[in-house]
mmCIF file of C-alpha atoms in Angstrom:
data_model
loop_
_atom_site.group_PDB
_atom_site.id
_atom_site.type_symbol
_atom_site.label_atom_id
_atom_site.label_comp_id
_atom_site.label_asym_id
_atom_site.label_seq_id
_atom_site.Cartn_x
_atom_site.Cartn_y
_atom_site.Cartn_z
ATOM 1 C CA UNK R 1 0.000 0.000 0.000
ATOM 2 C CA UNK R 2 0.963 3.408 -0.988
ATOM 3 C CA UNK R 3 1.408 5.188 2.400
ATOM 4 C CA UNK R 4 2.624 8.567 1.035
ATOM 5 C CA UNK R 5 -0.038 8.461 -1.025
ATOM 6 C CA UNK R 6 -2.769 8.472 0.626
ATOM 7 C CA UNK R 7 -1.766 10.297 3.879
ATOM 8 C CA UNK R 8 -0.926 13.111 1.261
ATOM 9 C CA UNK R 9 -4.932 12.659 0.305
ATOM 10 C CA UNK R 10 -5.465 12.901 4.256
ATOM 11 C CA UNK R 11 -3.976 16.243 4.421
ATOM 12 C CA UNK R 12 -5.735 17.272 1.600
ATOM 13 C CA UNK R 13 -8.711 17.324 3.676
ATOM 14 C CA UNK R 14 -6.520 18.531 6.994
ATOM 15 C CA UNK R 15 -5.723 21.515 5.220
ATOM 16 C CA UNK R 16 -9.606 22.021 3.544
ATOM 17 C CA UNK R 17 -10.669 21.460 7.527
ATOM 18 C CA UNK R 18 -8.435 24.326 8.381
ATOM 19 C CA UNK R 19 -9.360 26.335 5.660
ATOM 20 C CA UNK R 20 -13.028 26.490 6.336
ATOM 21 C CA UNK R 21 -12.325 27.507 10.241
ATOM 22 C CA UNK R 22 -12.346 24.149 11.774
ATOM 23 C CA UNK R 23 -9.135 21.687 13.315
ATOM 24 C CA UNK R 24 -6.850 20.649 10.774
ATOM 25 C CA UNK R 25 -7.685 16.838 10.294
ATOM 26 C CA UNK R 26 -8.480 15.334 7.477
ATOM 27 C CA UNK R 27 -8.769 11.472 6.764
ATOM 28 C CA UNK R 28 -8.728 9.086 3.812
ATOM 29 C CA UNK R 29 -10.083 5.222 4.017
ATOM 30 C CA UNK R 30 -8.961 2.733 1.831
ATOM 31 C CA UNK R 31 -10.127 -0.676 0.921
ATOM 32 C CA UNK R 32 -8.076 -3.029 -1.409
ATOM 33 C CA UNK R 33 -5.921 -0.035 -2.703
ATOM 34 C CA UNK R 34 -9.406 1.943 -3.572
ATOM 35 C CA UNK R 35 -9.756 5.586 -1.902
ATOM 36 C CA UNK R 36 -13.263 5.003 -0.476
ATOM 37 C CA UNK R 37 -14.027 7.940 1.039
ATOM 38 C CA UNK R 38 -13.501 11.257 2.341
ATOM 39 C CA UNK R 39 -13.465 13.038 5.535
ATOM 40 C CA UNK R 40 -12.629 16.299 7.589
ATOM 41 C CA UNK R 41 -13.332 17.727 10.522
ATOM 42 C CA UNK R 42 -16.745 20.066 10.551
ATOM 43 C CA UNK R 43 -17.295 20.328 14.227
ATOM 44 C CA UNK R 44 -17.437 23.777 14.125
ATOM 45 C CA UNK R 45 -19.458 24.344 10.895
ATOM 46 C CA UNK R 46 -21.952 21.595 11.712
ATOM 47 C CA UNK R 47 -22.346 21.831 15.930
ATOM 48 C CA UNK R 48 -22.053 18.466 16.082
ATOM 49 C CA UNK R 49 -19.750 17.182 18.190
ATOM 50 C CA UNK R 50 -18.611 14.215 16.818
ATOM 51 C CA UNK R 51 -18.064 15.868 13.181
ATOM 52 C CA UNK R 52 -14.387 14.728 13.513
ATOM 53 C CA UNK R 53 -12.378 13.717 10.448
ATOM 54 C CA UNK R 54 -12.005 9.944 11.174
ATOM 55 C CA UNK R 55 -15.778 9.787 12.015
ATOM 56 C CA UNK R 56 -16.765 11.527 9.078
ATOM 57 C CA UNK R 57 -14.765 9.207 7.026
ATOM 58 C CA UNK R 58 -16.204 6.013 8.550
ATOM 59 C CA UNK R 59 -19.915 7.327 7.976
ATOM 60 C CA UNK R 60 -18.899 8.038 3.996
ATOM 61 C CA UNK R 61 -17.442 4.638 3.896
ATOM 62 C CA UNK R 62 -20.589 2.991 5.036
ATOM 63 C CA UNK R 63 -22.773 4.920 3.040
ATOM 64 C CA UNK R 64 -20.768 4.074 -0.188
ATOM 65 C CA UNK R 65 -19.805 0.177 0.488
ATOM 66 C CA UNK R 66 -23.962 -0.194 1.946
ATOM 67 C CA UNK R 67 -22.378 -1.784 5.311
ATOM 68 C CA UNK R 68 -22.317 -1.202 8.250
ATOM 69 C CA UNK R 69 -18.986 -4.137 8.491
ATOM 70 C CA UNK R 70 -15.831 -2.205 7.333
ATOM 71 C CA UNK R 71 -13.574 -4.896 7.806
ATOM 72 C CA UNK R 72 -10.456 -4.520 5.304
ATOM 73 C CA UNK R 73 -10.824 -0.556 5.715
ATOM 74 C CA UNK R 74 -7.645 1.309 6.581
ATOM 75 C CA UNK R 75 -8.219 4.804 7.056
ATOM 76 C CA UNK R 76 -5.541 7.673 7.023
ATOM 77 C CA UNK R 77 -5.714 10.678 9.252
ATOM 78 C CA UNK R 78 -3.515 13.315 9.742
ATOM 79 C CA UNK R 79 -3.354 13.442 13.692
ATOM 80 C CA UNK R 80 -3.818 10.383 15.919
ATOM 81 C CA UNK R 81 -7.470 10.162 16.435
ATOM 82 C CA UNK R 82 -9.306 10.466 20.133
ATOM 83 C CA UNK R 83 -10.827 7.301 21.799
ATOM 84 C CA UNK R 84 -14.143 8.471 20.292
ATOM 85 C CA UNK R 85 -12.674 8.002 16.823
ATOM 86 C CA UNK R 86 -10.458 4.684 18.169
ATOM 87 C CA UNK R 87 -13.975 3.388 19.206
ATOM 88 C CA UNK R 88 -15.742 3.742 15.921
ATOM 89 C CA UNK R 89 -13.044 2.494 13.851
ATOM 90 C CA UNK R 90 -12.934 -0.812 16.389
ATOM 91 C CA UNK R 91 -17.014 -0.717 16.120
ATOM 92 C CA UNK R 92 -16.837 -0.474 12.236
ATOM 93 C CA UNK R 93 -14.667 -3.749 11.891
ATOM 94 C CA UNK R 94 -12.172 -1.665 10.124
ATOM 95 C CA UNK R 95 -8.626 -3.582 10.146
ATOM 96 C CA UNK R 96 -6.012 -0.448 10.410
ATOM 97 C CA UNK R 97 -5.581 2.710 11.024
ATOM 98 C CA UNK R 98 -2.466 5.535 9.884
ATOM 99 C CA UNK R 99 -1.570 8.348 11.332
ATOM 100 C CA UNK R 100 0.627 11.130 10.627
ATOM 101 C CA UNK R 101 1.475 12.767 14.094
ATOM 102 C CA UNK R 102 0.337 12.001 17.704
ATOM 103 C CA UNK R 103 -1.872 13.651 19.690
ATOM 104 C CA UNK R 104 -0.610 14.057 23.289
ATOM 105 C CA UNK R 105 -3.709 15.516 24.568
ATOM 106 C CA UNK R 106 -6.315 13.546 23.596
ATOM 107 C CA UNK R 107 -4.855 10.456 21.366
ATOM 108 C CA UNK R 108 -5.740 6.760 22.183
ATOM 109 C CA UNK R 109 -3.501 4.670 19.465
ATOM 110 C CA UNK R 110 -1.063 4.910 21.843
ATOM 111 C CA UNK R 111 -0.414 8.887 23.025
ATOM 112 C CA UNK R 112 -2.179 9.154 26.305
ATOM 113 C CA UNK R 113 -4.198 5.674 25.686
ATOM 114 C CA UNK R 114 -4.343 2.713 24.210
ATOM 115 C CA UNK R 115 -7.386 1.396 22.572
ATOM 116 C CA UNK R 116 -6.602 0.432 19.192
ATOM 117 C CA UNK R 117 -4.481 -3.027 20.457
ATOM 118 C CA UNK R 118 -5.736 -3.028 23.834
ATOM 119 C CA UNK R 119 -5.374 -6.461 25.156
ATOM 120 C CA UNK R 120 -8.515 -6.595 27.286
ATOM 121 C CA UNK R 121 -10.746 -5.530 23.502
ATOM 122 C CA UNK R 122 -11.580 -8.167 21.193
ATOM 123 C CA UNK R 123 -11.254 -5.952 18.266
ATOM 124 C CA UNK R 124 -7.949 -4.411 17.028
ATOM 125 C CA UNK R 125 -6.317 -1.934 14.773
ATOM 126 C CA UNK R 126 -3.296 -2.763 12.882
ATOM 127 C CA UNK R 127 -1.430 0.878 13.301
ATOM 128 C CA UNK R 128 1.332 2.822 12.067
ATOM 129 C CA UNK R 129 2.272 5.838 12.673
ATOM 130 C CA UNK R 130 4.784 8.780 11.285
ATOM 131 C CA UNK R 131 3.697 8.838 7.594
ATOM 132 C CA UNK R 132 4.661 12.216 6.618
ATOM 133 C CA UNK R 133 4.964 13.575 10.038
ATOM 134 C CA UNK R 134 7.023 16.473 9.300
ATOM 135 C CA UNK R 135 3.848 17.873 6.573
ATOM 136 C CA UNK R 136 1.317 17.518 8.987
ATOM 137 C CA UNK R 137 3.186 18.581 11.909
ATOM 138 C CA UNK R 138 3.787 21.610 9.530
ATOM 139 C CA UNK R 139 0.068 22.071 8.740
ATOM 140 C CA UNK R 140 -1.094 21.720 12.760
ATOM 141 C CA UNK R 141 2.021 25.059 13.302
ATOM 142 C CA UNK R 142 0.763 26.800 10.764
ATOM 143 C CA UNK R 143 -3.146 26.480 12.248
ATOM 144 C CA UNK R 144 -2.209 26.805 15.617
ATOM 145 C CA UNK R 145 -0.073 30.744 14.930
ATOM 146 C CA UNK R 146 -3.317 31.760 13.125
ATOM 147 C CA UNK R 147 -1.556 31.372 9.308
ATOM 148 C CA UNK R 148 -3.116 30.657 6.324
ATOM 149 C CA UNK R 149 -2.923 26.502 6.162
ATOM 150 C CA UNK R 150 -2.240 26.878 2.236
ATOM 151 C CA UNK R 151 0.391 29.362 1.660
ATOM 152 C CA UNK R 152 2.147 29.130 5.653
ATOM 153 C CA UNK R 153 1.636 32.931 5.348
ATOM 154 C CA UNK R 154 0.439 34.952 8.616
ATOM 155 C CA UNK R 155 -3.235 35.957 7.576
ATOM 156 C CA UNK R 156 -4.353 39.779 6.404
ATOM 157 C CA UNK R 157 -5.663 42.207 8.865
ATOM 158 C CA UNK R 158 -7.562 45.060 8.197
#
């Protein structure tokens, strides 16, 4: 599988996320070398609380396979996801998950917990982690200063 590949369409969507106003995450899934679907995070722009990327990427999936059973889904996402996100992936069947850059606040592949190969679960993720770290952690800088996630300049004011 093409990791660069699609983590690179994952931060598409990070950087459309950011663009609109919301968190910069963005995720991808995958299913026998297929993009499936699509997601960012619209938390903001829908008030719904779990809008995040991996979620909305999950939902998309489902819609487009007609299943509820993701099982041979990887999905991409740009930061490590939360345990919400860790949860539905492990609900959906889905087999991996790939992630560009931790999340020491709130991530549970591993950051601050471990749900996705939990030993006491009797789901788990395959998961890797680091694919294209330096972009994303680039594209989470540039959001968090207030720049422009496209052009990494410091936005316009009036």
């Amino acid at each position: 599988m093409n990791y660069d590949f699609y983590m690179r369409a994952a931060l598409t969507e990070a950087r459309a996320a950011a663009e609109a106003g919301e968190r910069p995450d963005g995720a991808v899934a995958v299913v026998d070398e297929a993009l499936v679907a699509r997601g960012r995070e619209q938390v903001r722009s829908s008030g719904d609380p779990t809008a995040h990327a991996v979620v909305m990427t999950i939902r998309e999936a489902a819609r487009r396979l007609g299943t509820s059973s993701l099982s041979g889904l990887t999905v991409f996402c740009a930061i490590e996801p939360c345990a919400m996100c860790v949860g539905a992936l492990l609900e959906s069947d889905a087999d991996a998950l790939v992630f560009a850059v931790p999340d020491p606040m709130v991530g549970a592949a591993g950051s601050v917990v471990q749900l996705a190969t939990g030993d006491r679960l009797t789901r788990r993720l395959q998961v890797v982690s680091g694919i294209l770290q330096s972009d994303a952690t680039e594209l989470r800088l540039a959001y968090a200063d207030g720049r422009d996630a496209r052009s990494g300049a410091a936005p316009r004011r009036s």
